[in-house]
mmCIF file with all atom_site columns, N, CA and C and ligand atoms in Angstrom:
data_model
loop_
_atom_site.group_PDB
_atom_site.id
_atom_site.type_symbol
_atom_site.label_atom_id
_atom_site.label_alt_id
_atom_site.label_comp_id
_atom_site.label_asym_id
_atom_site.label_entity_id
_atom_site.label_seq_id
_atom_site.pdbx_PDB_ins_code
_atom_site.Cartn_x
_atom_site.Cartn_y
_atom_site.Cartn_z
_atom_site.occupancy
_atom_site.B_iso_or_equiv
_atom_site.pdbx_formal_charge
_atom_site.auth_seq_id
_atom_site.auth_comp_id
_atom_site.auth_asym_id
_atom_site.auth_atom_id
_atom_site.pdbx_PDB_model_num
ATOM   1   N  N   . UNK G 1 1  ? 195.835 -47.783 179.714 1.00 53.00 ? 373  UNK G N   1
ATOM   2   C  CA  . UNK G 1 1  ? 197.004 -46.905 179.584 1.00 53.00 ? 373  UNK G CA  1
ATOM   3   C  C   . UNK G 1 1  ? 197.647 -46.720 180.966 1.00 53.00 ? 373  UNK G C   1
ATOM   4   N  N   . UNK G 1 2  ? 198.954 -46.773 181.046 1.00 59.00 ? 374  UNK G N   1
ATOM   5   C  CA  . UNK G 1 2  ? 199.649 -46.623 182.318 1.00 59.00 ? 374  UNK G CA  1
ATOM   6   C  C   . UNK G 1 2  ? 199.724 -45.156 182.738 1.00 59.00 ? 374  UNK G C   1
ATOM   7   N  N   . UNK G 1 3  ? 199.991 -44.937 184.031 1.00 67.00 ? 375  UNK G N   1
ATOM   8   C  CA  . UNK G 1 3  ? 200.157 -43.561 184.506 1.00 67.00 ? 375  UNK G CA  1
ATOM   9   C  C   . UNK G 1 3  ? 201.304 -42.872 183.787 1.00 67.00 ? 375  UNK G C   1
ATOM   10  N  N   . UNK G 1 4  ? 202.324 -43.642 183.487 1.00 66.00 ? 376  UNK G N   1
ATOM   11  C  CA  . UNK G 1 4  ? 203.507 -43.054 182.855 1.00 66.00 ? 376  UNK G CA  1
ATOM   12  C  C   . UNK G 1 4  ? 203.155 -42.494 181.474 1.00 66.00 ? 376  UNK G C   1
ATOM   13  N  N   . UNK G 1 5  ? 202.346 -43.235 180.729 1.00 59.00 ? 377  UNK G N   1
ATOM   14  C  CA  . UNK G 1 5  ? 201.968 -42.783 179.399 1.00 59.00 ? 377  UNK G CA  1
ATOM   15  C  C   . UNK G 1 5  ? 201.125 -41.515 179.467 1.00 59.00 ? 377  UNK G C   1
ATOM   16  N  N   . UNK G 1 6  ? 200.236 -41.450 180.471 1.00 59.00 ? 378  UNK G N   1
ATOM   17  C  CA  . UNK G 1 6  ? 199.392 -40.273 180.619 1.00 59.00 ? 378  UNK G CA  1
ATOM   18  C  C   . UNK G 1 6  ? 200.238 -39.047 180.944 1.00 59.00 ? 378  UNK G C   1
ATOM   19  N  N   . UNK G 1 7  ? 201.235 -39.236 181.809 1.00 60.00 ? 379  UNK G N   1
ATOM   20  C  CA  . UNK G 1 7  ? 202.099 -38.111 182.172 1.00 60.00 ? 379  UNK G CA  1
ATOM   21  C  C   . UNK G 1 7  ? 202.907 -37.632 180.964 1.00 60.00 ? 379  UNK G C   1
ATOM   22  N  N   . UNK G 1 8  ? 203.358 -38.587 180.168 1.00 58.00 ? 380  UNK G N   1
ATOM   23  C  CA  . UNK G 1 8  ? 204.140 -38.239 178.988 1.00 58.00 ? 380  UNK G CA  1
ATOM   24  C  C   . UNK G 1 8  ? 203.287 -37.426 178.011 1.00 58.00 ? 380  UNK G C   1
ATOM   25  N  N   . UNK G 1 9  ? 202.029 -37.859 177.829 1.00 60.00 ? 381  UNK G N   1
ATOM   26  C  CA  . UNK G 1 9  ? 201.152 -37.157 176.902 1.00 60.00 ? 381  UNK G CA  1
ATOM   27  C  C   . UNK G 1 9  ? 200.912 -35.728 177.372 1.00 60.00 ? 381  UNK G C   1
ATOM   28  N  N   . UNK G 1 10 ? 200.702 -35.543 178.681 1.00 57.00 ? 382  UNK G N   1
ATOM   29  C  CA  . UNK G 1 10 ? 200.499 -34.195 179.205 1.00 57.00 ? 382  UNK G CA  1
ATOM   30  C  C   . UNK G 1 10 ? 201.742 -33.344 179.014 1.00 57.00 ? 382  UNK G C   1
ATOM   31  N  N   . UNK G 1 11 ? 202.905 -33.962 179.238 1.00 54.00 ? 383  UNK G N   1
ATOM   32  C  CA  . UNK G 1 11 ? 204.155 -33.225 179.126 1.00 54.00 ? 383  UNK G CA  1
ATOM   33  C  C   . UNK G 1 11 ? 204.454 -32.788 177.707 1.00 54.00 ? 383  UNK G C   1
ATOM   34  N  N   . UNK G 1 12 ? 203.892 -33.501 176.729 1.00 53.00 ? 384  UNK G N   1
ATOM   35  C  CA  . UNK G 1 12 ? 204.191 -33.173 175.339 1.00 53.00 ? 384  UNK G CA  1
ATOM   36  C  C   . UNK G 1 12 ? 203.435 -31.938 174.856 1.00 53.00 ? 384  UNK G C   1
ATOM   37  N  N   . UNK G 1 13 ? 202.331 -31.642 175.509 1.00 54.00 ? 385  UNK G N   1
ATOM   38  C  CA  . UNK G 1 13 ? 201.497 -30.547 175.009 1.00 54.00 ? 385  UNK G CA  1
ATOM   39  C  C   . UNK G 1 13 ? 202.224 -29.191 174.973 1.00 54.00 ? 385  UNK G C   1
ATOM   40  N  N   . UNK G 1 14 ? 202.834 -28.754 176.103 1.00 51.00 ? 386  UNK G N   1
ATOM   41  C  CA  . UNK G 1 14 ? 203.527 -27.461 176.046 1.00 51.00 ? 386  UNK G CA  1
ATOM   42  C  C   . UNK G 1 14 ? 204.698 -27.455 175.080 1.00 51.00 ? 386  UNK G C   1
ATOM   43  N  N   . UNK G 1 15 ? 205.363 -28.589 174.924 1.00 51.00 ? 387  UNK G N   1
ATOM   44  C  CA  . UNK G 1 15 ? 206.490 -28.650 173.991 1.00 51.00 ? 387  UNK G CA  1
ATOM   45  C  C   . UNK G 1 15 ? 206.009 -28.428 172.570 1.00 51.00 ? 387  UNK G C   1
ATOM   46  N  N   . UNK G 1 16 ? 204.859 -29.016 172.228 1.00 54.00 ? 388  UNK G N   1
ATOM   47  C  CA  . UNK G 1 16 ? 204.319 -28.833 170.883 1.00 54.00 ? 388  UNK G CA  1
ATOM   48  C  C   . UNK G 1 16 ? 203.914 -27.378 170.662 1.00 54.00 ? 388  UNK G C   1
ATOM   49  N  N   . UNK G 1 17 ? 203.351 -26.758 171.700 1.00 55.00 ? 389  UNK G N   1
ATOM   50  C  CA  . UNK G 1 17 ? 202.974 -25.348 171.568 1.00 55.00 ? 389  UNK G CA  1
ATOM   51  C  C   . UNK G 1 17 ? 204.203 -24.482 171.293 1.00 55.00 ? 389  UNK G C   1
ATOM   52  N  N   . UNK G 1 18 ? 205.284 -24.791 172.020 1.00 54.00 ? 390  UNK G N   1
ATOM   53  C  CA  . UNK G 1 18 ? 206.507 -24.011 171.816 1.00 54.00 ? 390  UNK G CA  1
ATOM   54  C  C   . UNK G 1 18 ? 207.032 -24.166 170.402 1.00 54.00 ? 390  UNK G C   1
ATOM   55  N  N   . UNK G 1 19 ? 206.946 -25.381 169.875 1.00 53.00 ? 391  UNK G N   1
ATOM   56  C  CA  . UNK G 1 19 ? 207.447 -25.612 168.528 1.00 53.00 ? 391  UNK G CA  1
ATOM   57  C  C   . UNK G 1 19 ? 206.603 -24.830 167.516 1.00 53.00 ? 391  UNK G C   1
ATOM   58  N  N   . UNK G 1 20 ? 205.311 -24.770 167.760 1.00 51.00 ? 392  UNK G N   1
ATOM   59  C  CA  . UNK G 1 20 ? 204.433 -24.007 166.866 1.00 51.00 ? 392  UNK G CA  1
ATOM   60  C  C   . UNK G 1 20 ? 204.813 -22.538 166.882 1.00 51.00 ? 392  UNK G C   1
ATOM   61  N  N   . UNK G 1 21 ? 205.136 -22.031 168.072 1.00 53.00 ? 393  UNK G N   1
ATOM   62  C  CA  . UNK G 1 21 ? 205.543 -20.619 168.171 1.00 53.00 ? 393  UNK G CA  1
ATOM   63  C  C   . UNK G 1 21 ? 206.765 -20.338 167.322 1.00 53.00 ? 393  UNK G C   1
ATOM   64  N  N   . UNK G 1 22 ? 207.685 -21.263 167.308 1.00 50.00 ? 394  UNK G N   1
ATOM   65  C  CA  . UNK G 1 22 ? 208.907 -21.072 166.529 1.00 50.00 ? 394  UNK G CA  1
ATOM   66  C  C   . UNK G 1 22 ? 208.588 -21.076 165.037 1.00 50.00 ? 394  UNK G C   1
ATOM   67  N  N   . UNK G 1 23 ? 207.736 -21.993 164.635 1.00 59.00 ? 395  UNK G N   1
ATOM   68  C  CA  . UNK G 1 23 ? 207.405 -22.119 163.219 1.00 59.00 ? 395  UNK G CA  1
ATOM   69  C  C   . UNK G 1 23 ? 206.481 -21.013 162.741 1.00 59.00 ? 395  UNK G C   1
ATOM   70  N  N   . UNK G 1 24 ? 205.659 -20.516 163.630 1.00 79.00 ? 396  UNK G N   1
ATOM   71  C  CA  . UNK G 1 24 ? 204.693 -19.503 163.239 1.00 79.00 ? 396  UNK G CA  1
ATOM   72  C  C   . UNK G 1 24 ? 203.345 -19.818 163.844 1.00 79.00 ? 396  UNK G C   1
ATOM   73  N  N   . UNK G 1 25 ? 202.376 -20.138 163.023 1.00 88.00 ? 397  UNK G N   1
ATOM   74  C  CA  . UNK G 1 25 ? 201.027 -20.393 163.512 1.00 88.00 ? 397  UNK G CA  1
ATOM   75  C  C   . UNK G 1 25 ? 200.471 -21.645 162.851 1.00 88.00 ? 397  UNK G C   1
ATOM   76  N  N   . UNK G 1 26 ? 199.446 -22.209 163.502 1.00 91.00 ? 398  UNK G N   1
ATOM   77  C  CA  . UNK G 1 26 ? 198.750 -23.331 162.882 1.00 91.00 ? 398  UNK G CA  1
ATOM   78  C  C   . UNK G 1 26 ? 197.296 -22.941 162.644 1.00 91.00 ? 398  UNK G C   1
ATOM   79  N  N   . UNK G 1 27 ? 196.693 -23.610 161.677 1.00 94.00 ? 399  UNK G N   1
ATOM   80  C  CA  . UNK G 1 27 ? 195.311 -23.327 161.299 1.00 94.00 ? 399  UNK G CA  1
ATOM   81  C  C   . UNK G 1 27 ? 194.366 -23.528 162.483 1.00 94.00 ? 399  UNK G C   1
ATOM   82  N  N   . UNK G 1 28 ? 193.404 -22.620 162.629 1.00 95.00 ? 400  UNK G N   1
ATOM   83  C  CA  . UNK G 1 28 ? 192.473 -22.691 163.755 1.00 95.00 ? 400  UNK G CA  1
ATOM   84  C  C   . UNK G 1 28 ? 191.262 -23.566 163.463 1.00 95.00 ? 400  UNK G C   1
ATOM   85  N  N   . UNK G 1 29 ? 191.081 -24.009 162.238 1.00 95.00 ? 401  UNK G N   1
ATOM   86  C  CA  . UNK G 1 29 ? 189.964 -24.899 161.920 1.00 95.00 ? 401  UNK G CA  1
ATOM   87  C  C   . UNK G 1 29 ? 190.101 -26.188 162.708 1.00 95.00 ? 401  UNK G C   1
ATOM   88  N  N   . UNK G 1 30 ? 189.017 -26.617 163.370 1.00 94.00 ? 402  UNK G N   1
ATOM   89  C  CA  . UNK G 1 30 ? 189.047 -27.827 164.179 1.00 94.00 ? 402  UNK G CA  1
ATOM   90  C  C   . UNK G 1 30 ? 189.549 -29.009 163.364 1.00 94.00 ? 402  UNK G C   1
ATOM   91  N  N   . UNK G 1 31 ? 190.534 -29.702 163.902 1.00 96.00 ? 403  UNK G N   1
ATOM   92  C  CA  . UNK G 1 31 ? 191.020 -30.917 163.280 1.00 96.00 ? 403  UNK G CA  1
ATOM   93  C  C   . UNK G 1 31 ? 191.968 -30.696 162.124 1.00 96.00 ? 403  UNK G C   1
ATOM   94  N  N   . UNK G 1 32 ? 192.321 -29.454 161.833 1.00 95.00 ? 404  UNK G N   1
ATOM   95  C  CA  . UNK G 1 32 ? 193.230 -29.192 160.713 1.00 95.00 ? 404  UNK G CA  1
ATOM   96  C  C   . UNK G 1 32 ? 194.671 -29.225 161.207 1.00 95.00 ? 404  UNK G C   1
ATOM   97  N  N   . UNK G 1 33 ? 195.109 -28.158 161.871 1.00 91.00 ? 405  UNK G N   1
ATOM   98  C  CA  . UNK G 1 33 ? 196.436 -28.152 162.477 1.00 91.00 ? 405  UNK G CA  1
ATOM   99  C  C   . UNK G 1 33 ? 197.580 -27.931 161.508 1.00 91.00 ? 405  UNK G C   1
ATOM   100 N  N   . UNK G 1 34 ? 197.282 -27.577 160.250 1.00 92.00 ? 406  UNK G N   1
ATOM   101 C  CA  . UNK G 1 34 ? 198.355 -27.293 159.303 1.00 92.00 ? 406  UNK G CA  1
ATOM   102 C  C   . UNK G 1 34 ? 199.020 -25.958 159.637 1.00 92.00 ? 406  UNK G C   1
ATOM   103 N  N   . UNK G 1 35 ? 200.192 -25.761 159.100 1.00 90.00 ? 407  UNK G N   1
ATOM   104 C  CA  . UNK G 1 35 ? 200.860 -24.474 159.266 1.00 90.00 ? 407  UNK G CA  1
ATOM   105 C  C   . UNK G 1 35 ? 200.016 -23.408 158.571 1.00 90.00 ? 407  UNK G C   1
ATOM   106 N  N   . UNK G 1 36 ? 199.769 -22.330 159.304 1.00 92.00 ? 408  UNK G N   1
ATOM   107 C  CA  . UNK G 1 36 ? 198.884 -21.292 158.796 1.00 92.00 ? 408  UNK G CA  1
ATOM   108 C  C   . UNK G 1 36 ? 199.697 -20.132 158.226 1.00 92.00 ? 408  UNK G C   1
ATOM   109 N  N   . UNK G 1 37 ? 199.492 -19.851 156.989 1.00 89.00 ? 409  UNK G N   1
ATOM   110 C  CA  . UNK G 1 37 ? 200.211 -18.758 156.351 1.00 89.00 ? 409  UNK G CA  1
ATOM   111 C  C   . UNK G 1 37 ? 199.377 -17.493 156.261 1.00 89.00 ? 409  UNK G C   1
ATOM   112 N  N   . UNK G 1 38 ? 198.103 -17.573 156.632 1.00 89.00 ? 410  UNK G N   1
ATOM   113 C  CA  . UNK G 1 38 ? 197.211 -16.425 156.516 1.00 89.00 ? 410  UNK G CA  1
ATOM   114 C  C   . UNK G 1 38 ? 196.743 -15.975 157.892 1.00 89.00 ? 410  UNK G C   1
ATOM   115 N  N   . UNK G 1 39 ? 197.063 -14.758 158.250 1.00 91.00 ? 411  UNK G N   1
ATOM   116 C  CA  . UNK G 1 39 ? 196.651 -14.212 159.538 1.00 91.00 ? 411  UNK G CA  1
ATOM   117 C  C   . UNK G 1 39 ? 195.570 -13.162 159.344 1.00 91.00 ? 411  UNK G C   1
ATOM   118 N  N   . UNK G 1 40 ? 194.594 -13.162 160.238 1.00 92.00 ? 412  UNK G N   1
ATOM   119 C  CA  . UNK G 1 40 ? 193.482 -12.209 160.186 1.00 92.00 ? 412  UNK G CA  1
ATOM   120 C  C   . UNK G 1 40 ? 193.380 -11.524 161.530 1.00 92.00 ? 412  UNK G C   1
ATOM   121 N  N   . UNK G 1 41 ? 193.367 -10.219 161.535 1.00 89.00 ? 413  UNK G N   1
ATOM   122 C  CA  . UNK G 1 41 ? 193.287 -9.510  162.807 1.00 89.00 ? 413  UNK G CA  1
ATOM   123 C  C   . UNK G 1 41 ? 192.735 -8.110  162.592 1.00 89.00 ? 413  UNK G C   1
ATOM   124 N  N   . UNK G 1 42 ? 191.952 -7.656  163.560 1.00 91.00 ? 414  UNK G N   1
ATOM   125 C  CA  . UNK G 1 42 ? 191.520 -6.274  163.593 1.00 91.00 ? 414  UNK G CA  1
ATOM   126 C  C   . UNK G 1 42 ? 192.366 -5.575  164.661 1.00 91.00 ? 414  UNK G C   1
ATOM   127 N  N   . UNK G 1 43 ? 192.495 -4.247  164.578 1.00 90.00 ? 415  UNK G N   1
ATOM   128 C  CA  . UNK G 1 43 ? 193.270 -3.534  165.588 1.00 90.00 ? 415  UNK G CA  1
ATOM   129 C  C   . UNK G 1 43 ? 192.770 -3.853  166.995 1.00 90.00 ? 415  UNK G C   1
ATOM   130 N  N   . UNK G 1 44 ? 193.708 -4.114  167.901 1.00 91.00 ? 416  UNK G N   1
ATOM   131 C  CA  . UNK G 1 44 ? 193.420 -4.410  169.312 1.00 91.00 ? 416  UNK G CA  1
ATOM   132 C  C   . UNK G 1 44 ? 192.629 -5.697  169.495 1.00 91.00 ? 416  UNK G C   1
ATOM   133 N  N   . UNK G 1 45 ? 192.543 -6.516  168.478 1.00 88.00 ? 417  UNK G N   1
ATOM   134 C  CA  . UNK G 1 45 ? 191.921 -7.839  168.610 1.00 88.00 ? 417  UNK G CA  1
ATOM   135 C  C   . UNK G 1 45 ? 192.987 -8.906  168.445 1.00 88.00 ? 417  UNK G C   1
ATOM   136 N  N   . UNK G 1 46 ? 192.730 -10.053 169.033 1.00 88.00 ? 418  UNK G N   1
ATOM   137 C  CA  . UNK G 1 46 ? 193.642 -11.171 168.867 1.00 88.00 ? 418  UNK G CA  1
ATOM   138 C  C   . UNK G 1 46 ? 193.637 -11.616 167.408 1.00 88.00 ? 418  UNK G C   1
ATOM   139 N  N   . UNK G 1 47 ? 194.796 -11.998 166.903 1.00 89.00 ? 419  UNK G N   1
ATOM   140 C  CA  . UNK G 1 47 ? 194.844 -12.426 165.506 1.00 89.00 ? 419  UNK G CA  1
ATOM   141 C  C   . UNK G 1 47 ? 194.427 -13.888 165.370 1.00 89.00 ? 419  UNK G C   1
ATOM   142 N  N   . UNK G 1 48 ? 193.889 -14.227 164.218 1.00 93.00 ? 420  UNK G N   1
ATOM   143 C  CA  . UNK G 1 48 ? 193.445 -15.587 163.929 1.00 93.00 ? 420  UNK G CA  1
ATOM   144 C  C   . UNK G 1 48 ? 194.178 -16.076 162.690 1.00 93.00 ? 420  UNK G C   1
ATOM   145 N  N   . UNK G 1 49 ? 194.536 -17.348 162.719 1.00 93.00 ? 421  UNK G N   1
ATOM   146 C  CA  . UNK G 1 49 ? 195.393 -17.875 161.657 1.00 93.00 ? 421  UNK G CA  1
ATOM   147 C  C   . UNK G 1 49 ? 194.776 -19.099 161.013 1.00 93.00 ? 421  UNK G C   1
ATOM   148 N  N   . UNK G 1 50 ? 194.902 -19.168 159.695 1.00 94.00 ? 422  UNK G N   1
ATOM   149 C  CA  . UNK G 1 50 ? 194.349 -20.297 158.939 1.00 94.00 ? 422  UNK G CA  1
ATOM   150 C  C   . UNK G 1 50 ? 195.307 -20.702 157.830 1.00 94.00 ? 422  UNK G C   1
ATOM   151 N  N   . UNK G 1 51 ? 195.198 -21.959 157.426 1.00 94.00 ? 423  UNK G N   1
ATOM   152 C  CA  . UNK G 1 51 ? 196.017 -22.459 156.330 1.00 94.00 ? 423  UNK G CA  1
ATOM   153 C  C   . UNK G 1 51 ? 195.400 -22.023 154.997 1.00 94.00 ? 423  UNK G C   1
ATOM   154 N  N   . UNK G 1 52 ? 196.069 -22.396 153.916 1.00 94.00 ? 424  UNK G N   1
ATOM   155 C  CA  . UNK G 1 52 ? 195.604 -22.017 152.578 1.00 94.00 ? 424  UNK G CA  1
ATOM   156 C  C   . UNK G 1 52 ? 194.168 -22.488 152.325 1.00 94.00 ? 424  UNK G C   1
ATOM   157 N  N   . UNK G 1 53 ? 193.894 -23.750 152.719 1.00 96.00 ? 425  UNK G N   1
ATOM   158 C  CA  . UNK G 1 53 ? 192.570 -24.330 152.470 1.00 96.00 ? 425  UNK G CA  1
ATOM   159 C  C   . UNK G 1 53 ? 191.458 -23.589 153.210 1.00 96.00 ? 425  UNK G C   1
ATOM   160 N  N   . UNK G 1 54 ? 191.749 -23.181 154.439 1.00 97.00 ? 426  UNK G N   1
ATOM   161 C  CA  . UNK G 1 54 ? 190.709 -22.634 155.307 1.00 97.00 ? 426  UNK G CA  1
ATOM   162 C  C   . UNK G 1 54 ? 190.820 -21.130 155.489 1.00 97.00 ? 426  UNK G C   1
ATOM   163 N  N   . UNK G 1 55 ? 191.585 -20.455 154.641 1.00 95.00 ? 427  UNK G N   1
ATOM   164 C  CA  . UNK G 1 55 ? 191.786 -19.014 154.844 1.00 95.00 ? 427  UNK G CA  1
ATOM   165 C  C   . UNK G 1 55 ? 190.476 -18.242 154.718 1.00 95.00 ? 427  UNK G C   1
ATOM   166 N  N   . UNK G 1 56 ? 189.481 -18.843 154.028 1.00 96.00 ? 428  UNK G N   1
ATOM   167 C  CA  . UNK G 1 56 ? 188.185 -18.207 153.932 1.00 96.00 ? 428  UNK G CA  1
ATOM   168 C  C   . UNK G 1 56 ? 187.514 -18.028 155.296 1.00 96.00 ? 428  UNK G C   1
ATOM   169 N  N   . UNK G 1 57 ? 187.844 -18.917 156.228 1.00 95.00 ? 429  UNK G N   1
ATOM   170 C  CA  . UNK G 1 57 ? 187.286 -18.830 157.579 1.00 95.00 ? 429  UNK G CA  1
ATOM   171 C  C   . UNK G 1 57 ? 187.716 -17.522 158.261 1.00 95.00 ? 429  UNK G C   1
ATOM   172 N  N   . UNK G 1 58 ? 188.842 -16.983 157.867 1.00 94.00 ? 430  UNK G N   1
ATOM   173 C  CA  . UNK G 1 58 ? 189.361 -15.785 158.521 1.00 94.00 ? 430  UNK G CA  1
ATOM   174 C  C   . UNK G 1 58 ? 188.585 -14.533 158.196 1.00 94.00 ? 430  UNK G C   1
ATOM   175 N  N   . UNK G 1 59 ? 187.842 -14.557 157.104 1.00 93.00 ? 431  UNK G N   1
ATOM   176 C  CA  . UNK G 1 59 ? 187.094 -13.365 156.697 1.00 93.00 ? 431  UNK G CA  1
ATOM   177 C  C   . UNK G 1 59 ? 186.169 -12.868 157.797 1.00 93.00 ? 431  UNK G C   1
ATOM   178 N  N   . UNK G 1 60 ? 185.642 -13.785 158.607 1.00 93.00 ? 432  UNK G N   1
ATOM   179 C  CA  . UNK G 1 60 ? 184.715 -13.388 159.666 1.00 93.00 ? 432  UNK G CA  1
ATOM   180 C  C   . UNK G 1 60 ? 185.395 -12.567 160.762 1.00 93.00 ? 432  UNK G C   1
ATOM   181 N  N   . UNK G 1 61 ? 186.730 -12.591 160.783 1.00 91.00 ? 433  UNK G N   1
ATOM   182 C  CA  . UNK G 1 61 ? 187.449 -11.839 161.823 1.00 91.00 ? 433  UNK G CA  1
ATOM   183 C  C   . UNK G 1 61 ? 187.893 -10.478 161.321 1.00 91.00 ? 433  UNK G C   1
ATOM   184 N  N   . UNK G 1 62 ? 187.602 -10.159 160.074 1.00 89.00 ? 434  UNK G N   1
ATOM   185 C  CA  . UNK G 1 62 ? 188.026 -8.877  159.511 1.00 89.00 ? 434  UNK G CA  1
ATOM   186 C  C   . UNK G 1 62 ? 186.882 -7.863  159.537 1.00 89.00 ? 434  UNK G C   1
HETATM 187 ZN ZN1 . LIG F 2 .  ? 193.265 -25.458 157.840 1.00 76.40 ? 1530 LIG F ZN1 1
#
């Protein structure tokens, strides 16, 4: 892989994060990355987000 390709890949990461912020959230399950419609949070805790398939994972944060 060329240096140019590596730089491009690094540069894409923050852009993808920004796009996710606009859309909402993505599932926190490793390797999933789907749009997450289910948020789980306790007061004063960071919220956790999961897609329809993995929303059961969020129960541990409640
Ligand atoms: Zn998921």
